[in-house]
């Protein structure tokens, strides 16, 4: 406590940027007056978990004058945002009444917990998967279950596809980057998307300081490229596989590959190492040399026409990768949020295998970075009695035609769905309208009350999604509750975020809400077991101590706020498999790296789900006939001013990065557009008015809009904030059933 009676209380920033950081709340007379961050010694072994601009702006969220203050019920049409204040008793009665009605009429499968990542924590987690716990899934499981989801909006194609190659997706930890001689980043912008002090960009800088060369392949000259890269190679969106194919062709023809590694560890690279029973011409090498069905040799000249990258640049990069040992090839998540996003996820590991650097320090498997983990317990959730689940991206389809959906539509755990979705529970999520494809189309689905009959939303402010609620509950911020969160990085760490102020207005946390609902539904004692939030957190810490004897006692952890675990060595993905393939095979059916996947071959969909990774022309790609009408490819990049849609209502963040569409000087001149002018970005799905940023930092023929802006349609339906989902298409990817929200053709004209 300071001399002026100001308490300094450890807490955290808990949003889904890919990092978690320590915050220190300066509280005087019950008011949060200032936030500082990790000020422990900043060393290579223990870098500070130092908050970025967003973490330092958290006070603006806590004291936002537009905070939701009390429960409300809708009185206008869905989406209008017209509500009346009600009591908590009425809110609880309405929710339990609707849940019981829907359960009785349709069954628990009609209730869907919507994907969302606005809250992290061992009690209050809003992103729910079977290996996690928390208050909300615990409550719903005790009620009889709900229609679950798999995948994430961030990483659907990555998380679904990578296991077809490796069995389990792993990555070297960030602290291994210092061992690389060459680092090539494909659609990876870690310096802007994960800005916290202990993030991966810190280790990328250490690698550069040690002499590593860094190359960034991206349609945008990102902050990572401008701050750390030795070379930027711009590429047309959706064409990355053509680049990879051409580089593999160069490495083969110039004998820059490690054939011994491929022979030892890989299935299907060449015809001599194919599974039995597969006709000739289906290996990856045959595909490269035009011996497969398409009869196209994947030369650099071929790739230049598709990607827009000059032939000489393709050859030079291929030679760098082939000749530099060790080379680390890393993929971000941007390129897999495309029409055929499954393909580059599986293609880059082929290059990694060709280098022979896989399973070694400074190399890697061509996937994403892994990390050192700190074990932590959860509030136990039990098992969902409803076995069926859908891709998190396909909930609008399950509203419209759930009873028709089968395994062919990505239904897992059951042959099909027994009912359409009739209730959506949206907690700490702006997926309901803002972050989902095609805002206009999604709004039309939600406005039909005969389809989804009840929508429950709780959030801290009136987001675009909140406007579609039937019952709207005021949530607390993480400053108004207690929880624990963990993070994997070059070090692993856990943060205890204390409650620093009392809940404002009539706001209630998720544990309080679910406890009260459980009481009304008759299983309150079973749900709480008589435990407070802190009682549960003590059990979480006990679980951590059981797995890590160094983990501090609960009171010490709560007081110090953060526990950092210094790893003795970097994590090297698949190190055991490479060192001893007999006793440690890969977790694939063959025990090898499956460049050719028999499981994908059996799907019998060679056009969209090939057994080896291939370039597939996208349905709104650069060679689509639709370019005659809409000639620009438009992508939505992650920006420094927001975490997805969080912080879009904070004015400070607009100073860090404006909401504007990037357009190249040539494309702007062709349209008579000057920097800073208002322009219209549009296609058949919708239109927006937004300021133009005319810049050579974007590839010609490509436009880029920061994703996450709050959808704000005017009376004509034209979005006035610049939400990219005004123009994105609902079109699940063929294998993962993921979101392709960077696959868009648009036109831009002066407004």
XYZ file of C-alpha atoms in Angstrom:
751
model
C 0.000 0.000 0.000
C 1.329 3.449 -0.945
C 1.557 6.338 1.492
C -1.630 7.883 0.074
C -3.597 4.710 0.955
C -3.530 3.412 -2.608
C -3.564 -0.381 -2.779
C -1.636 -2.126 -5.531
C -3.382 -5.376 -6.396
C -2.146 -7.935 -8.948
C -4.590 -8.752 -11.713
C -4.336 -9.484 -15.425
C -5.358 -8.843 -18.985
C -7.301 -11.910 -20.072
C -8.311 -11.334 -23.675
C -7.752 -13.592 -26.655
C -4.816 -11.918 -28.366
C -2.739 -15.054 -27.963
C -1.069 -13.829 -24.778
C -1.885 -13.035 -21.157
C -0.141 -10.266 -19.265
C 0.223 -9.128 -15.676
C -1.507 -5.933 -14.614
C -1.192 -4.148 -11.306
C -4.302 -2.289 -10.244
C -3.807 0.878 -8.213
C -6.993 1.196 -6.161
C -7.888 4.126 -3.911
C -11.111 4.277 -1.930
C -12.581 1.500 -4.035
C -11.758 3.143 -7.364
C -9.247 1.829 -9.910
C -7.167 4.922 -10.618
C -4.210 3.488 -12.548
C -2.847 0.341 -14.167
C 0.801 -0.620 -14.316
C 2.328 -3.880 -15.421
C 5.078 -6.421 -14.774
C 8.142 -4.607 -13.415
C 10.152 -7.663 -12.406
C 13.688 -7.950 -13.848
C 13.459 -8.328 -17.634
C 15.838 -11.127 -18.597
C 16.140 -13.674 -21.384
C 15.272 -16.391 -18.891
C 12.315 -14.496 -17.387
C 11.037 -11.811 -19.753
C 8.453 -9.505 -18.303
C 4.824 -10.415 -18.957
C 4.445 -6.785 -19.874
C 1.053 -5.484 -20.982
C 0.617 -3.806 -24.349
C -1.492 -0.769 -25.173
C -4.715 -2.756 -24.882
C -3.932 -4.027 -21.402
C -3.055 -0.533 -20.281
C -6.406 0.709 -21.587
C -8.463 -1.744 -19.532
C -9.556 0.981 -17.118
C -11.482 2.513 -20.009
C -13.502 -0.697 -20.305
C -14.193 -0.915 -16.579
C -15.490 2.651 -16.379
C -17.058 2.812 -19.812
C -20.175 5.014 -19.457
C -21.989 2.588 -21.755
C -21.556 -0.387 -19.411
C -24.613 -2.615 -19.237
C -26.003 -1.915 -15.781
C -28.985 -4.205 -15.165
C -30.872 -7.102 -16.741
C -33.080 -6.217 -19.713
C -35.620 -7.840 -22.001
C -36.136 -7.061 -25.655
C -39.149 -4.914 -26.594
C -38.373 -4.191 -30.252
C -37.441 -6.385 -33.173
C -34.341 -8.497 -32.770
C -31.340 -6.415 -33.722
C -32.976 -3.049 -33.026
C -31.374 -2.814 -29.598
C -34.552 -1.730 -27.801
C -34.841 -3.112 -24.272
C -36.648 -2.512 -20.998
C -35.066 -2.896 -17.585
C -36.188 -5.897 -15.545
C -35.253 -7.378 -12.176
C -32.823 -10.232 -11.744
C -35.715 -12.362 -10.482
C -37.621 -11.807 -13.734
C -34.478 -12.496 -15.754
C -33.789 -15.756 -13.906
C -37.435 -16.846 -14.164
C -37.519 -16.132 -17.886
C -34.263 -17.982 -18.571
C -35.195 -21.077 -16.572
C -38.689 -21.078 -18.053
C -37.362 -20.923 -21.617
C -34.726 -23.585 -20.949
C -37.289 -25.970 -19.498
C -39.753 -25.308 -22.330
C -37.166 -25.884 -25.053
C -35.817 -28.980 -23.331
C -39.307 -30.454 -23.057
C -40.349 -29.618 -26.636
C -37.138 -30.287 -28.554
C -34.580 -31.875 -26.211
C -31.259 -30.560 -24.929
C -29.716 -30.753 -28.385
C -31.789 -27.689 -29.315
C -29.722 -25.583 -26.889
C -26.443 -24.300 -28.323
C -23.675 -22.629 -26.358
C -22.177 -20.188 -28.838
C -18.433 -20.075 -29.414
C -16.711 -17.012 -27.960
C -13.395 -15.995 -26.434
C -14.080 -12.785 -24.544
C -13.260 -14.274 -21.123
C -10.489 -16.629 -20.040
C -10.146 -18.249 -16.625
C -10.448 -21.522 -14.771
C -13.932 -20.575 -13.533
C -15.235 -18.068 -16.056
C -13.899 -19.362 -19.368
C -16.217 -18.494 -22.265
C -14.418 -20.605 -24.872
C -15.497 -24.152 -24.082
C -13.920 -27.397 -25.296
C -14.206 -30.901 -23.821
C -10.782 -30.687 -22.145
C -11.696 -27.490 -20.296
C -13.913 -26.863 -17.320
C -15.653 -23.851 -15.866
C -18.932 -22.735 -14.392
C -20.987 -22.525 -17.587
C -20.338 -26.013 -19.022
C -20.696 -27.482 -15.526
C -24.140 -25.904 -15.223
C -25.298 -26.938 -18.688
C -24.048 -30.501 -18.273
C -26.064 -30.813 -15.056
C -29.119 -29.479 -16.888
C -28.855 -32.324 -19.376
C -26.370 -30.977 -21.887
C -26.303 -28.859 -25.008
C -25.265 -29.021 -28.652
C -21.501 -28.552 -28.483
C -19.001 -27.289 -31.001
C -15.510 -28.091 -32.172
C -12.858 -25.985 -33.928
C -12.328 -22.265 -33.417
C -12.926 -19.270 -35.636
C -9.217 -18.549 -35.370
C -7.773 -21.920 -36.263
C -10.354 -24.336 -37.668
C -8.381 -25.489 -40.705
C -5.120 -25.630 -38.766
C -6.365 -27.638 -35.807
C -8.390 -29.984 -38.011
C -5.847 -30.565 -40.783
C -2.447 -30.714 -39.084
C -3.219 -34.059 -37.368
C -3.666 -35.659 -40.799
C 0.058 -35.040 -41.305
C 1.514 -35.486 -37.834
C -1.162 -37.203 -35.772
C -0.909 -34.496 -33.132
C -0.004 -30.879 -33.904
C 3.102 -29.697 -32.056
C 5.550 -26.845 -32.430
C 8.928 -25.759 -31.126
C 8.713 -23.258 -28.295
C 9.485 -19.582 -29.029
C 12.734 -19.652 -27.061
C 14.107 -22.045 -29.704
C 13.970 -19.317 -32.369
C 17.419 -18.140 -31.278
C 18.834 -21.401 -32.655
C 17.565 -20.780 -36.198
C 19.680 -19.381 -39.009
C 16.699 -18.601 -41.225
C 13.101 -17.891 -40.144
C 10.378 -17.659 -42.773
C 6.988 -16.434 -41.582
C 3.986 -17.292 -43.738
C 0.927 -15.172 -42.835
C 2.352 -14.713 -39.326
C 2.248 -11.234 -37.752
C 3.218 -11.924 -34.152
C 4.610 -8.439 -33.466
C 1.171 -6.909 -33.948
C -1.210 -9.638 -32.859
C 0.629 -10.829 -29.727
C 2.216 -7.656 -28.437
C 2.688 -8.546 -24.773
C 6.168 -8.509 -23.315
C 6.559 -12.286 -23.073
C 5.158 -12.935 -26.529
C 6.864 -14.699 -29.414
C 7.977 -11.447 -31.071
C 10.428 -11.004 -28.205
C 12.192 -14.223 -29.145
C 12.040 -13.333 -32.822
C 13.990 -10.185 -32.021
C 16.524 -12.202 -30.005
C 16.964 -14.482 -33.023
C 17.532 -11.477 -35.279
C 20.070 -10.083 -32.823
C 21.950 -13.396 -33.064
C 22.084 -13.118 -36.838
C 19.080 -15.058 -38.084
C 17.625 -13.867 -41.391
C 13.874 -13.251 -41.299
C 11.587 -13.375 -44.325
C 7.878 -12.502 -44.210
C 5.457 -13.798 -46.863
C 2.235 -11.790 -46.579
C -0.043 -9.645 -48.765
C 0.574 -6.815 -46.273
C 3.813 -5.230 -45.160
C 2.847 -5.932 -41.568
C 4.354 -4.499 -38.405
C 6.315 -7.740 -38.045
C 7.755 -7.269 -41.526
C 8.587 -3.597 -40.984
C 10.160 -4.099 -37.557
C 11.999 -7.399 -37.913
C 12.135 -8.780 -41.454
C 15.096 -8.724 -43.814
C 12.741 -9.300 -46.740
C 9.033 -8.948 -47.462
C 7.528 -11.109 -50.208
C 3.968 -9.997 -51.048
C 1.611 -12.696 -52.290
C -1.950 -12.838 -53.580
C -4.325 -14.259 -50.959
C -5.388 -17.916 -51.387
C -2.318 -18.759 -53.543
C 0.224 -19.839 -50.915
C 0.168 -23.470 -51.988
C 1.330 -22.519 -55.470
C 4.359 -20.777 -53.915
C 5.144 -23.797 -51.732
C 4.772 -26.189 -54.666
C 7.158 -24.153 -56.805
C 9.742 -23.904 -54.022
C 9.532 -27.674 -53.486
C 10.051 -28.130 -57.241
C 13.187 -25.942 -57.145
C 14.579 -27.794 -54.136
C 14.053 -31.117 -55.876
C 15.479 -30.144 -59.247
C 18.522 -28.537 -57.612
C 18.952 -31.382 -55.085
C 18.565 -29.068 -52.095
C 16.364 -31.494 -50.174
C 17.153 -34.151 -47.575
C 16.121 -37.357 -49.340
C 17.312 -39.558 -46.480
C 14.998 -37.770 -44.071
C 12.063 -38.120 -46.473
C 12.783 -41.832 -47.012
C 13.056 -42.500 -43.281
C 10.180 -40.551 -41.787
C 7.627 -39.737 -44.505
C 4.794 -41.493 -46.287
C 3.849 -40.458 -49.798
C 6.494 -37.943 -50.775
C 7.451 -40.073 -53.797
C 6.164 -43.169 -55.532
C 8.701 -45.397 -53.755
C 7.131 -44.557 -50.378
C 3.400 -44.813 -50.985
C 0.925 -46.954 -49.060
C -0.069 -50.185 -50.807
C -2.953 -50.174 -53.234
C -2.681 -46.530 -54.364
C -2.454 -46.082 -58.158
C 0.702 -44.536 -59.577
C 0.852 -40.757 -59.956
C -0.559 -39.732 -56.577
C 2.588 -38.977 -54.591
C 3.559 -35.381 -53.848
C 6.569 -35.606 -56.157
C 4.360 -36.831 -59.000
C 2.037 -33.891 -58.393
C 4.984 -31.454 -58.594
C 6.292 -32.902 -61.857
C 2.946 -32.993 -63.628
C 2.544 -36.767 -63.437
C -0.746 -36.628 -61.552
C -4.217 -35.818 -62.856
C -3.707 -32.108 -63.611
C -0.599 -32.724 -65.802
C 0.870 -29.364 -64.707
C 4.553 -29.049 -63.773
C 4.767 -26.781 -60.719
C 7.560 -24.524 -61.956
C 8.358 -21.073 -60.575
C 6.981 -19.617 -63.807
C 3.673 -21.400 -63.184
C 3.573 -20.086 -59.613
C 4.434 -16.523 -60.683
C 1.280 -16.282 -62.775
C -0.835 -17.400 -59.818
C 0.846 -15.757 -56.822
C 2.141 -12.525 -58.351
C 5.609 -13.289 -56.933
C 8.387 -12.937 -59.526
C 10.016 -16.181 -60.596
C 13.446 -15.045 -59.380
C 12.078 -14.328 -55.892
C 10.561 -17.815 -55.713
C 13.837 -19.442 -56.741
C 15.876 -17.312 -54.339
C 13.660 -18.153 -51.355
C 13.674 -21.861 -52.236
C 17.468 -21.841 -52.328
C 17.651 -20.000 -48.998
C 15.403 -22.600 -47.374
C 17.263 -25.511 -48.949
C 20.760 -24.285 -48.171
C 20.340 -22.756 -44.690
C 20.595 -25.147 -41.749
C 18.653 -25.022 -39.552
C 15.679 -23.251 -41.161
C 12.524 -22.526 -39.215
C 9.321 -22.282 -41.275
C 6.344 -20.896 -39.355
C 2.746 -20.438 -40.379
C 0.293 -17.986 -38.926
C -3.432 -18.485 -38.954
C -4.358 -15.952 -41.625
C -3.776 -18.217 -44.618
C -5.924 -21.023 -43.236
C -8.960 -18.732 -42.919
C -9.407 -19.101 -46.660
C -11.544 -21.117 -49.060
C -9.195 -24.104 -49.002
C -7.348 -23.252 -45.821
C -6.670 -26.903 -45.060
C -4.125 -27.062 -47.883
C -1.342 -24.664 -46.759
C -1.559 -26.117 -43.244
C -0.436 -29.466 -44.692
C 1.819 -28.035 -47.403
C 4.341 -26.141 -45.292
C 5.279 -29.278 -43.291
C 6.344 -30.818 -46.606
C 8.946 -28.077 -47.054
C 9.999 -28.501 -43.424
C 10.505 -32.230 -44.002
C 12.476 -31.545 -47.184
C 14.947 -29.417 -45.177
C 15.583 -32.218 -42.690
C 15.391 -29.641 -39.862
C 12.297 -31.173 -38.320
C 12.762 -32.403 -34.754
C 15.930 -30.336 -34.306
C 16.846 -27.134 -32.537
C 16.348 -24.093 -34.714
C 14.114 -26.006 -37.109
C 10.567 -27.146 -36.657
C 7.688 -28.992 -38.298
C 6.370 -26.139 -40.435
C 3.408 -25.604 -38.120
C 2.938 -22.958 -35.417
C 5.005 -22.279 -32.344
C 4.378 -24.438 -29.292
C 5.254 -23.432 -25.768
C 6.121 -24.327 -22.218
C 2.997 -24.991 -20.186
C 2.096 -24.468 -16.563
C -0.407 -27.095 -15.382
C -3.557 -25.785 -13.746
C -6.775 -27.274 -12.471
C -10.275 -26.354 -13.616
C -13.651 -26.069 -12.008
C -14.772 -29.566 -13.025
C -17.421 -29.594 -15.729
C -18.105 -33.277 -16.087
C -19.238 -34.703 -19.414
C -21.802 -33.298 -21.813
C -24.708 -35.775 -22.020
C -25.399 -34.543 -25.569
C -22.886 -36.299 -27.808
C -23.543 -34.422 -31.045
C -21.433 -31.396 -31.924
C -21.030 -29.125 -34.936
C -18.289 -26.939 -36.301
C -18.383 -23.692 -34.347
C -18.825 -21.856 -37.663
C -21.973 -23.704 -38.779
C -24.508 -22.672 -36.145
C -26.586 -20.511 -38.572
C -27.022 -23.580 -40.757
C -28.069 -25.606 -37.713
C -30.756 -22.997 -37.017
C -32.128 -23.285 -40.548
C -31.658 -26.997 -41.290
C -30.261 -28.722 -38.229
C -32.475 -31.790 -38.629
C -31.037 -32.297 -42.124
C -27.392 -32.081 -41.036
C -25.313 -35.257 -40.991
C -21.659 -36.248 -40.845
C -21.333 -34.861 -44.371
C -22.091 -31.464 -42.864
C -19.484 -31.943 -40.158
C -21.729 -33.350 -37.415
C -19.591 -35.273 -34.947
C -20.552 -37.657 -32.165
C -23.807 -38.675 -33.867
C -25.086 -39.673 -37.273
C -26.986 -36.399 -37.482
C -28.833 -33.763 -35.494
C -32.215 -34.547 -33.994
C -33.415 -30.956 -34.003
C -32.714 -27.458 -35.196
C -31.120 -24.986 -32.784
C -33.901 -23.309 -30.827
C -31.924 -21.537 -28.086
C -28.563 -19.786 -28.222
C -26.597 -18.933 -25.103
C -24.011 -16.273 -25.968
C -21.594 -15.436 -23.169
C -18.694 -13.002 -23.682
C -18.996 -13.495 -27.418
C -19.561 -11.155 -30.344
C -19.854 -14.099 -32.754
C -23.640 -13.830 -32.915
C -23.447 -11.123 -35.574
C -20.205 -9.149 -35.564
C -17.547 -11.835 -36.002
C -19.519 -14.239 -38.163
C -19.542 -14.181 -41.955
C -22.134 -12.158 -43.852
C -23.614 -9.857 -41.216
C -26.643 -9.055 -43.369
C -27.463 -12.692 -44.038
C -26.896 -13.687 -40.423
C -29.143 -10.871 -39.203
C -31.972 -12.128 -41.397
C -31.678 -15.597 -39.834
C -31.680 -14.263 -36.273
C -34.578 -11.883 -36.866
C -36.891 -14.818 -37.636
C -38.176 -15.760 -34.177
C -39.836 -18.897 -35.519
C -36.351 -20.348 -36.097
C -34.188 -19.666 -33.041
C -36.816 -19.040 -30.397
C -34.709 -17.687 -27.521
C -31.378 -15.869 -27.409
C -29.606 -15.161 -24.114
C -26.644 -12.787 -24.136
C -24.452 -11.499 -21.355
C -21.697 -8.986 -21.923
C -20.277 -5.804 -20.428
C -21.491 -3.366 -23.121
C -24.110 -3.183 -25.866
C -22.209 -4.938 -28.626
C -23.820 -5.549 -32.028
C -24.480 -9.122 -30.898
C -26.116 -7.959 -27.662
C -28.738 -6.123 -29.717
C -30.069 -9.504 -30.867
C -30.737 -10.782 -27.342
C -34.156 -11.627 -25.951
C -32.740 -11.422 -22.440
C -29.597 -9.336 -21.938
C -27.532 -9.721 -18.765
C -24.873 -7.289 -17.493
C -21.584 -9.128 -16.985
C -18.706 -8.079 -14.772
C -15.251 -7.325 -16.071
C -12.399 -9.471 -14.802
C -11.532 -6.650 -12.380
C -14.795 -7.419 -10.560
C -14.238 -11.139 -9.935
C -11.433 -13.590 -9.115
C -9.917 -16.179 -11.405
C -6.686 -17.702 -12.710
C -5.384 -17.789 -16.253
C -2.353 -19.450 -17.813
C -0.211 -18.850 -20.881
C 2.276 -20.893 -22.893
C 5.275 -19.048 -24.318
C 9.068 -19.169 -24.232
C 8.356 -19.486 -20.551
C 5.133 -20.839 -19.104
C 3.287 -18.777 -16.559
C 0.086 -18.487 -14.578
C -1.566 -15.284 -13.380
C -3.943 -14.868 -10.462
C -6.205 -11.939 -11.111
C -7.726 -10.670 -7.924
C -10.992 -8.823 -7.704
C -9.852 -5.213 -7.425
C -13.230 -3.429 -7.220
C -16.733 -4.510 -6.299
C -19.117 -5.338 -9.154
C -20.616 -2.148 -10.509
C -24.324 -1.416 -10.871
C -26.291 -4.706 -10.897
C -23.622 -6.681 -12.769
C -23.137 -10.339 -11.840
C -20.425 -12.842 -12.735
C -21.042 -16.137 -14.490
C -20.544 -18.263 -11.368
C -23.165 -16.278 -9.462
C -25.587 -16.447 -12.384
C -25.218 -20.174 -12.984
C -25.446 -20.868 -9.240
C -28.757 -19.027 -9.035
C -30.112 -20.718 -12.138
C -29.060 -24.111 -10.740
C -30.923 -23.341 -7.495
C -34.103 -22.568 -9.416
C -33.734 -25.721 -11.496
C -33.272 -27.931 -8.444
C -29.566 -28.815 -8.513
C -27.967 -25.837 -6.774
C -26.243 -27.828 -4.028
C -24.850 -30.298 -6.539
C -23.584 -27.424 -8.691
C -21.789 -25.319 -6.050
C -20.947 -28.080 -3.547
C -21.127 -25.202 -1.064
C -17.958 -23.647 -2.501
C -17.131 -20.054 -3.254
C -15.095 -18.920 -6.258
C -11.987 -18.823 -4.092
C -12.646 -22.342 -2.806
C -12.622 -23.591 -6.396
C -9.461 -21.630 -7.177
C -7.700 -23.216 -4.204
C -8.485 -26.594 -5.750
C -7.151 -25.404 -9.103
C -3.876 -24.408 -7.453
C -3.710 -27.723 -5.623
C -3.945 -29.496 -8.988
C -1.099 -27.328 -10.267
C 1.034 -28.128 -7.207
C 0.444 -31.853 -7.679
C 1.976 -31.610 -11.176
C 4.640 -28.978 -10.441
C 6.191 -29.097 -6.946
C 7.637 -25.608 -7.506
C 4.207 -24.038 -7.855
C 3.688 -21.646 -4.911
C 1.177 -21.970 -2.116
C -2.222 -20.456 -2.841
C -1.816 -17.348 -0.660
C 1.683 -16.693 -2.040
C 0.466 -17.082 -5.616
C -2.505 -14.804 -5.004
C -0.299 -12.174 -3.396
C 2.468 -12.158 -5.997
C 0.037 -12.466 -8.902
C 2.230 -14.425 -11.301
C 4.237 -17.639 -11.381
C 6.831 -18.067 -14.114
C 8.438 -21.418 -14.828
C 11.906 -21.272 -16.380
C 12.316 -24.204 -18.759
C 15.698 -25.959 -18.807
C 15.603 -26.393 -22.602
C 13.359 -25.328 -25.479
C 10.531 -27.615 -26.498
C 11.480 -29.336 -29.767
C 8.456 -30.750 -31.554
C 8.697 -34.451 -32.507
C 12.215 -34.718 -31.121
C 11.573 -38.238 -29.835
C 10.014 -39.391 -33.102
C 13.038 -38.259 -35.097
C 15.582 -39.629 -32.620
C 13.889 -43.021 -32.240
C 11.152 -43.652 -34.828
C 10.846 -47.326 -33.882
C 9.897 -46.736 -30.251
C 8.324 -43.302 -30.761
C 6.347 -43.350 -34.011
C 4.223 -40.413 -35.082
C 0.606 -40.697 -33.939
C -0.658 -41.327 -37.462
C -2.013 -44.674 -38.687
C 1.284 -45.372 -40.467
C 3.478 -44.025 -37.660
C 5.076 -41.662 -40.197
C 4.684 -38.082 -41.353
C 1.820 -38.567 -43.776
C 2.463 -36.286 -46.723
C 0.034 -38.592 -48.514
C -2.887 -39.197 -46.153
C -4.744 -42.486 -46.645
C -7.520 -41.100 -44.443
C -8.044 -38.185 -46.817
C -7.801 -40.500 -49.839
C -10.679 -42.524 -48.404
C -12.903 -39.431 -48.398
C -13.000 -39.741 -52.184
C -13.073 -35.993 -52.811
C -9.848 -35.385 -54.702
C -11.001 -32.014 -56.034
C -11.454 -30.301 -52.656
C -9.890 -32.734 -50.155
C -6.810 -34.170 -51.904
C -4.635 -36.788 -50.229
C -1.512 -34.662 -50.730
C -1.593 -30.901 -50.184
C -2.263 -29.062 -53.428
C -2.971 -25.644 -54.825
C -6.725 -25.345 -55.412
C -8.103 -22.269 -57.120
C -10.385 -20.473 -54.644
C -14.009 -19.644 -55.396
C -13.308 -15.911 -54.878
C -9.617 -15.980 -55.693
C -7.539 -13.947 -58.142
C -8.514 -16.060 -61.160
C -12.246 -16.218 -60.421
C -14.569 -15.014 -63.209
C -16.124 -12.764 -60.560
C -13.043 -10.494 -60.752
C -14.622 -8.889 -63.817
C -17.219 -7.377 -61.470
C -15.264 -7.273 -58.214
C -11.550 -7.026 -59.078
C -9.969 -6.654 -55.616
C -9.249 -9.419 -53.119
C -10.161 -8.205 -49.630
C -8.669 -9.671 -46.454
C -9.359 -8.848 -42.798
C -6.212 -8.592 -40.730
C -5.766 -8.617 -36.959
C -4.748 -5.192 -35.732
C -3.053 -3.669 -32.723
C -6.066 -1.581 -31.675
C -8.381 -4.505 -30.894
C -8.492 -8.081 -29.703
C -10.964 -9.352 -32.274
C -13.883 -6.988 -31.543
C -12.923 -6.157 -27.964
C -11.790 -2.539 -27.447
C -13.506 -1.217 -30.591
C -15.561 1.091 -28.378
C -12.486 2.519 -26.610
C -11.454 5.893 -28.138
C -7.825 5.482 -27.034
C -7.470 2.571 -29.417
C -8.430 4.673 -32.423
C -5.263 6.665 -31.799
C -3.235 3.457 -32.064
C -4.772 2.336 -35.339
C -7.549 3.781 -37.448
C -10.322 1.772 -39.027
C -9.491 2.203 -42.705
C -9.165 0.098 -45.830
C -5.648 -0.347 -47.197
C -5.369 0.051 -50.959
C -2.258 0.232 -53.134
C -1.326 3.516 -54.871
C -1.946 2.049 -58.335
C -5.382 0.687 -57.423
C -6.261 4.004 -55.747
C -5.131 6.078 -58.746
C -7.175 3.922 -61.094
C -10.256 4.797 -59.014
C -9.416 8.449 -58.359
C -9.077 7.802 -54.623
C -6.893 9.991 -52.410
C -5.474 9.000 -49.035
C -7.963 9.635 -46.221
C -11.006 9.945 -48.489
C -14.217 8.121 -47.701
C -14.772 5.166 -50.014
C -17.403 2.510 -50.550
C -16.280 -1.116 -50.290
C -18.923 -3.488 -51.623
C -19.965 -6.739 -53.267
C -23.254 -8.592 -53.638
C -23.383 -9.346 -49.898
C -23.125 -5.815 -48.551
C -21.445 -2.438 -48.518
C -19.559 -0.216 -46.112
C -18.304 3.362 -46.030
C -14.776 3.654 -44.676
C -11.699 5.867 -44.983
C -9.009 4.827 -47.477
C -5.370 4.350 -46.541
C -3.408 4.583 -49.778
C -0.154 2.770 -49.102
C 2.536 0.704 -50.850
C 2.347 -1.632 -47.835
C -0.426 -3.644 -49.549
C -0.005 -5.752 -52.678
C -1.675 -4.405 -55.840
C -5.004 -6.092 -56.452
C -5.535 -6.610 -52.706
C -7.394 -4.558 -50.109
C -7.161 -5.040 -46.353
C -9.537 -4.039 -43.560
C -8.805 -4.515 -39.828
C -11.240 -7.162 -38.600
C -13.378 -6.661 -35.496
C -14.990 -3.254 -36.018
C -18.533 -3.123 -34.663
C -21.153 -3.620 -37.354
C -23.144 -0.379 -37.617
C -25.594 -0.409 -40.536
C -27.457 2.779 -41.401
C -31.090 2.963 -42.552
C -30.034 1.748 -46.012
C -28.111 -1.194 -44.543
C -24.692 0.299 -45.357
C -22.205 -0.338 -42.581
C -20.636 2.882 -41.310
C -17.886 1.443 -39.097
C -16.038 -0.811 -41.505
C -16.930 -4.324 -40.355
C -15.349 -6.698 -42.835
C -18.085 -9.265 -42.284
C -20.392 -6.945 -44.176
C -18.786 -8.380 -47.309
C -17.636 -11.894 -46.248
C -19.361 -15.062 -47.422
C -20.816 -17.919 -45.405
C -19.155 -20.885 -47.090
C -17.619 -23.553 -44.787
C -14.308 -25.009 -45.905
C -14.586 -28.535 -47.347
C -12.767 -30.568 -44.694
C -12.678 -28.643 -41.419
C -15.998 -26.857 -42.036
C -14.155 -23.744 -40.928
C -14.516 -20.085 -41.770
C -13.001 -18.735 -45.015
C -13.383 -15.071 -44.046
C -10.348 -13.825 -46.005
C -11.734 -15.097 -49.328
C -13.621 -12.110 -50.706
C -13.802 -10.184 -53.953
C -14.903 -6.552 -53.753
C -14.964 -3.281 -55.620
C -13.931 0.030 -54.099
C -15.105 3.421 -55.308
C -15.232 6.952 -53.969
C -18.150 7.414 -51.601
